[in-house]
């Protein structure tokens, strides 16, 4: 399984990541959402370099040009709700892709213990297609795994790209142990070492959904 960590090669992702983490900048929800989009856009561009293309003849006003177009069927899958702006960044680049949406949430049994539930899924068939499964925060990996299993009810994909803005070291290890090693690639803006007692990433950035859309009651 290949892990692409953007933090290992400085780029504009580093700038957007710093703004996402900054408690002062976080007060601007529009900017927070836009930075999630920007990181999604950059990841989409880098991911596009790994895909398959085919040569086609394109008529121009003067002659015929040899061009290359994408030769893979893509499905962009997103976990609600923080994933929406991150998803938009991918969709801005892969604008011909099909889309899937999954609602996954934590239900706390005690202060530090919770179960993860899948409440909703809307997806096309994914048989033989390339899936980009995006969630900005990859804390334990549990929501990502359950979302992937929910999508498998729609078919067996050819390849899975797991995309996240910030992941914990524990979540990366969990993805390695639960996703198919031979057809999974993980794209992450950075990897943080710790989780707190509530399974939030540390230093992380807080609750991405609340910062993007307001505090939920």
mmCIF file of C-alpha atoms in Angstrom:
data_model
loop_
_atom_site.group_PDB
_atom_site.id
_atom_site.type_symbol
_atom_site.label_atom_id
_atom_site.label_comp_id
_atom_site.label_asym_id
_atom_site.label_seq_id
_atom_site.Cartn_x
_atom_site.Cartn_y
_atom_site.Cartn_z
ATOM 1 C CA UNK A 1 0.000 0.000 0.000
ATOM 2 C CA UNK A 2 1.408 3.368 -1.014
ATOM 3 C CA UNK A 3 1.148 6.328 1.393
ATOM 4 C CA UNK A 4 1.623 9.810 -0.124
ATOM 5 C CA UNK A 5 2.237 12.331 2.666
ATOM 6 C CA UNK A 6 2.312 15.899 1.327
ATOM 7 C CA UNK A 7 4.028 17.092 4.503
ATOM 8 C CA UNK A 8 7.191 15.299 3.378
ATOM 9 C CA UNK A 9 7.532 17.575 0.338
ATOM 10 C CA UNK A 10 6.817 21.264 1.086
ATOM 11 C CA UNK A 11 4.167 22.785 -1.187
ATOM 12 C CA UNK A 12 1.205 25.139 -0.971
ATOM 13 C CA UNK A 13 -0.547 22.374 0.962
ATOM 14 C CA UNK A 14 1.735 23.354 3.863
ATOM 15 C CA UNK A 15 0.452 26.946 3.735
ATOM 16 C CA UNK A 16 -3.202 25.907 3.625
ATOM 17 C CA UNK A 17 -2.596 23.389 6.414
ATOM 18 C CA UNK A 18 -1.126 26.099 8.650
ATOM 19 C CA UNK A 19 -4.211 28.251 8.084
ATOM 20 C CA UNK A 20 -6.572 25.338 8.781
ATOM 21 C CA UNK A 21 -4.875 24.702 12.131
ATOM 22 C CA UNK A 22 -4.614 28.348 13.240
ATOM 23 C CA UNK A 23 -7.283 29.130 15.870
ATOM 24 C CA UNK A 24 -7.421 32.755 14.737
ATOM 25 C CA UNK A 25 -7.866 31.971 11.047
ATOM 26 C CA UNK A 26 -10.426 29.274 11.938
ATOM 27 C CA UNK A 27 -12.898 32.013 12.923
ATOM 28 C CA UNK A 28 -13.483 32.615 9.210
ATOM 29 C CA UNK A 29 -15.650 29.649 8.106
ATOM 30 C CA UNK A 30 -15.488 30.658 4.449
ATOM 31 C CA UNK A 31 -11.692 30.625 4.489
ATOM 32 C CA UNK A 32 -11.679 27.316 6.361
ATOM 33 C CA UNK A 33 -13.910 25.690 3.734
ATOM 34 C CA UNK A 34 -11.895 27.193 0.896
ATOM 35 C CA UNK A 35 -8.649 25.806 2.292
ATOM 36 C CA UNK A 36 -10.201 22.331 2.456
ATOM 37 C CA UNK A 37 -11.197 22.786 -1.187
ATOM 38 C CA UNK A 38 -7.718 23.932 -2.165
ATOM 39 C CA UNK A 39 -6.064 20.898 -0.616
ATOM 40 C CA UNK A 40 -8.620 18.711 -2.419
ATOM 41 C CA UNK A 41 -7.743 20.423 -5.700
ATOM 42 C CA UNK A 42 -4.007 19.887 -5.237
ATOM 43 C CA UNK A 43 -4.514 16.243 -4.268
ATOM 44 C CA UNK A 44 -6.775 15.736 -7.280
ATOM 45 C CA UNK A 45 -4.084 17.105 -9.607
ATOM 46 C CA UNK A 46 -1.359 14.910 -8.102
ATOM 47 C CA UNK A 47 -3.663 11.889 -8.112
ATOM 48 C CA UNK A 48 -4.469 12.531 -11.778
ATOM 49 C CA UNK A 49 -0.848 11.778 -12.658
ATOM 50 C CA UNK A 50 -1.313 8.169 -11.484
ATOM 51 C CA UNK A 51 -4.354 7.427 -13.651
ATOM 52 C CA UNK A 52 -4.649 5.832 -17.080
ATOM 53 C CA UNK A 53 -5.158 7.909 -20.241
ATOM 54 C CA UNK A 54 -5.875 7.154 -23.884
ATOM 55 C CA UNK A 55 -4.880 8.967 -27.074
ATOM 56 C CA UNK A 56 -7.650 10.573 -29.114
ATOM 57 C CA UNK A 57 -7.848 12.720 -32.248
ATOM 58 C CA UNK A 58 -9.403 16.123 -31.554
ATOM 59 C CA UNK A 59 -10.443 18.359 -34.484
ATOM 60 C CA UNK A 60 -9.286 21.965 -34.166
ATOM 61 C CA UNK A 61 -10.218 24.843 -36.534
ATOM 62 C CA UNK A 62 -6.949 24.197 -38.421
ATOM 63 C CA UNK A 63 -6.172 20.486 -38.214
ATOM 64 C CA UNK A 64 -6.405 17.418 -35.992
ATOM 65 C CA UNK A 65 -4.545 17.285 -32.678
ATOM 66 C CA UNK A 66 -3.389 14.206 -30.803
ATOM 67 C CA UNK A 67 -4.602 14.539 -27.215
ATOM 68 C CA UNK A 68 -4.885 12.339 -24.163
ATOM 69 C CA UNK A 69 -8.020 11.962 -22.068
ATOM 70 C CA UNK A 70 -8.782 10.050 -18.913
ATOM 71 C CA UNK A 71 -9.437 6.366 -19.521
ATOM 72 C CA UNK A 72 -10.720 5.374 -16.074
ATOM 73 C CA UNK A 73 -14.209 5.576 -14.620
ATOM 74 C CA UNK A 74 -13.988 7.584 -11.406
ATOM 75 C CA UNK A 75 -16.339 7.739 -8.447
ATOM 76 C CA UNK A 76 -15.725 10.473 -5.872
ATOM 77 C CA UNK A 77 -17.051 9.295 -2.513
ATOM 78 C CA UNK A 78 -17.338 11.579 0.488
ATOM 79 C CA UNK A 79 -18.204 11.207 4.162
ATOM 80 C CA UNK A 80 -20.610 13.874 5.465
ATOM 81 C CA UNK A 81 -20.400 16.630 6.634
ATOM 82 C CA UNK A 82 -16.856 17.996 6.840
ATOM 83 C CA UNK A 83 -16.029 16.131 3.644
ATOM 84 C CA UNK A 84 -18.229 18.340 1.441
ATOM 85 C CA UNK A 85 -15.735 21.189 0.736
ATOM 86 C CA UNK A 86 -12.862 18.709 0.470
ATOM 87 C CA UNK A 87 -14.971 16.730 -2.012
ATOM 88 C CA UNK A 88 -15.657 19.880 -4.027
ATOM 89 C CA UNK A 89 -11.928 20.353 -4.541
ATOM 90 C CA UNK A 90 -11.713 16.915 -6.175
ATOM 91 C CA UNK A 91 -14.894 17.490 -8.175
ATOM 92 C CA UNK A 92 -13.584 20.801 -9.544
ATOM 93 C CA UNK A 93 -10.822 18.797 -11.250
ATOM 94 C CA UNK A 94 -12.558 15.479 -11.939
ATOM 95 C CA UNK A 95 -15.715 17.161 -13.188
ATOM 96 C CA UNK A 96 -16.865 14.138 -15.202
ATOM 97 C CA UNK A 97 -16.680 11.761 -12.235
ATOM 98 C CA UNK A 98 -19.681 10.089 -10.673
ATOM 99 C CA UNK A 99 -20.294 10.840 -7.014
ATOM 100 C CA UNK A 100 -21.192 8.899 -3.878
ATOM 101 C CA UNK A 101 -22.091 10.149 -0.406
ATOM 102 C CA UNK A 102 -21.978 8.386 2.940
ATOM 103 C CA UNK A 103 -23.190 9.588 6.335
ATOM 104 C CA UNK A 104 -21.054 8.190 9.156
ATOM 105 C CA UNK A 105 -21.279 9.403 12.744
ATOM 106 C CA UNK A 106 -20.054 8.638 16.223
ATOM 107 C CA UNK A 107 -22.572 7.647 18.908
ATOM 108 C CA UNK A 108 -20.998 7.899 22.339
ATOM 109 C CA UNK A 109 -21.797 5.217 24.910
ATOM 110 C CA UNK A 110 -19.611 6.842 27.535
ATOM 111 C CA UNK A 111 -17.350 9.892 27.649
ATOM 112 C CA UNK A 112 -14.500 8.177 25.835
ATOM 113 C CA UNK A 113 -16.242 5.260 24.149
ATOM 114 C CA UNK A 114 -18.273 5.394 20.971
ATOM 115 C CA UNK A 115 -19.633 3.312 18.129
ATOM 116 C CA UNK A 116 -19.638 4.396 14.497
ATOM 117 C CA UNK A 117 -22.824 4.121 12.470
ATOM 118 C CA UNK A 118 -23.562 4.427 8.773
ATOM 119 C CA UNK A 119 -26.913 6.163 8.408
ATOM 120 C CA UNK A 120 -27.129 6.940 4.681
ATOM 121 C CA UNK A 121 -25.465 6.004 1.414
ATOM 122 C CA UNK A 122 -26.129 7.213 -2.132
ATOM 123 C CA UNK A 123 -23.817 5.716 -4.737
ATOM 124 C CA UNK A 124 -23.686 4.514 -8.336
ATOM 125 C CA UNK A 125 -22.430 1.041 -9.126
ATOM 126 C CA UNK A 126 -18.672 0.936 -8.565
ATOM 127 C CA UNK A 127 -17.742 -2.358 -10.237
ATOM 128 C CA UNK A 128 -14.330 -2.020 -11.894
ATOM 129 C CA UNK A 129 -14.175 1.725 -11.222
ATOM 130 C CA UNK A 130 -11.592 3.830 -9.404
ATOM 131 C CA UNK A 131 -12.867 5.176 -6.091
ATOM 132 C CA UNK A 132 -11.614 8.308 -4.341
ATOM 133 C CA UNK A 133 -12.882 8.063 -0.754
ATOM 134 C CA UNK A 134 -12.388 11.442 0.928
ATOM 135 C CA UNK A 135 -12.718 12.564 4.539
ATOM 136 C CA UNK A 136 -10.620 15.483 5.827
ATOM 137 C CA UNK A 137 -10.003 14.008 9.279
ATOM 138 C CA UNK A 138 -8.781 10.414 9.562
ATOM 139 C CA UNK A 139 -8.706 9.924 13.331
ATOM 140 C CA UNK A 140 -9.161 6.208 14.073
ATOM 141 C CA UNK A 141 -9.878 4.956 10.559
ATOM 142 C CA UNK A 142 -13.159 3.391 11.714
ATOM 143 C CA UNK A 143 -15.468 5.699 9.746
ATOM 144 C CA UNK A 144 -13.367 5.253 6.619
ATOM 145 C CA UNK A 145 -13.467 1.462 6.917
ATOM 146 C CA UNK A 146 -17.242 1.319 7.483
ATOM 147 C CA UNK A 147 -17.859 3.750 4.623
ATOM 148 C CA UNK A 148 -15.746 1.597 2.328
ATOM 149 C CA UNK A 149 -17.675 -1.531 3.370
ATOM 150 C CA UNK A 150 -20.952 0.294 2.718
ATOM 151 C CA UNK A 151 -19.740 1.194 -0.777
ATOM 152 C CA UNK A 152 -18.857 -2.440 -1.430
ATOM 153 C CA UNK A 153 -22.610 -3.138 -1.483
ATOM 154 C CA UNK A 154 -22.504 -1.296 -4.823
ATOM 155 C CA UNK A 155 -19.771 -3.456 -6.345
ATOM 156 C CA UNK A 156 -16.041 -4.190 -6.249
ATOM 157 C CA UNK A 157 -13.787 -1.271 -7.296
ATOM 158 C CA UNK A 158 -10.611 -1.672 -9.314
ATOM 159 C CA UNK A 159 -8.645 0.697 -7.062
ATOM 160 C CA UNK A 160 -9.277 2.754 -3.931
ATOM 161 C CA UNK A 161 -7.704 6.129 -3.223
ATOM 162 C CA UNK A 162 -8.188 7.148 0.418
ATOM 163 C CA UNK A 163 -7.801 10.932 0.753
ATOM 164 C CA UNK A 164 -7.495 12.906 3.987
ATOM 165 C CA UNK A 165 -6.209 16.302 5.067
ATOM 166 C CA UNK A 166 -4.931 15.195 8.477
ATOM 167 C CA UNK A 167 -4.537 11.603 9.667
ATOM 168 C CA UNK A 168 -3.327 10.120 12.916
ATOM 169 C CA UNK A 169 -0.523 7.584 12.901
ATOM 170 C CA UNK A 170 -2.966 5.085 14.411
ATOM 171 C CA UNK A 171 -5.446 5.599 11.560
ATOM 172 C CA UNK A 172 -2.786 5.090 8.904
ATOM 173 C CA UNK A 173 -1.818 1.793 10.535
ATOM 174 C CA UNK A 174 -5.490 0.824 10.734
ATOM 175 C CA UNK A 175 -6.076 1.548 7.046
ATOM 176 C CA UNK A 176 -3.036 -0.555 6.209
ATOM 177 C CA UNK A 177 -4.525 -3.471 8.139
ATOM 178 C CA UNK A 178 -8.120 -3.238 6.850
ATOM 179 C CA UNK A 179 -7.976 -2.061 3.219
ATOM 180 C CA UNK A 180 -6.715 -4.288 0.363
ATOM 181 C CA UNK A 181 -2.976 -3.724 0.211
ATOM 182 C CA UNK A 182 -2.600 -4.355 -3.510
ATOM 183 C CA UNK A 183 -5.160 -1.791 -4.677
ATOM 184 C CA UNK A 184 -5.211 1.020 -2.112
ATOM 185 C CA UNK A 185 -3.349 4.335 -2.185
ATOM 186 C CA UNK A 186 -3.531 6.799 0.714
ATOM 187 C CA UNK A 187 -3.171 10.551 0.127
ATOM 188 C CA UNK A 188 -2.751 12.716 3.227
ATOM 189 C CA UNK A 189 -1.799 16.329 3.875
ATOM 190 C CA UNK A 190 0.058 15.401 7.048
ATOM 191 C CA UNK A 191 0.222 12.717 9.718
ATOM 192 C CA UNK A 192 -0.049 13.642 13.407
ATOM 193 C CA UNK A 193 1.246 11.263 16.042
ATOM 194 C CA UNK A 194 -1.382 11.422 18.773
ATOM 195 C CA UNK A 195 -5.068 11.024 19.617
ATOM 196 C CA UNK A 196 -6.621 12.400 22.805
ATOM 197 C CA UNK A 197 -9.064 10.585 25.116
ATOM 198 C CA UNK A 198 -11.954 11.537 22.803
ATOM 199 C CA UNK A 199 -10.130 10.154 19.727
ATOM 200 C CA UNK A 200 -9.506 13.616 18.296
ATOM 201 C CA UNK A 201 -6.250 14.081 16.384
ATOM 202 C CA UNK A 202 -3.531 15.992 18.280
ATOM 203 C CA UNK A 203 -2.396 18.597 17.406
ATOM 204 C CA UNK A 204 -4.983 18.277 14.631
ATOM 205 C CA UNK A 205 -7.288 21.239 14.128
ATOM 206 C CA UNK A 206 -10.436 20.513 16.135
ATOM 207 C CA UNK A 207 -13.828 19.512 14.714
ATOM 208 C CA UNK A 208 -13.629 20.130 10.958
ATOM 209 C CA UNK A 209 -17.402 19.929 10.524
ATOM 210 C CA UNK A 210 -18.061 22.563 13.185
ATOM 211 C CA UNK A 211 -15.349 24.832 11.791
ATOM 212 C CA UNK A 212 -16.721 24.543 8.260
ATOM 213 C CA UNK A 213 -20.440 24.839 9.015
ATOM 214 C CA UNK A 214 -20.976 25.939 12.610
ATOM 215 C CA UNK A 215 -21.255 24.143 15.925
ATOM 216 C CA UNK A 216 -23.869 21.368 15.950
ATOM 217 C CA UNK A 217 -26.254 20.985 18.886
#
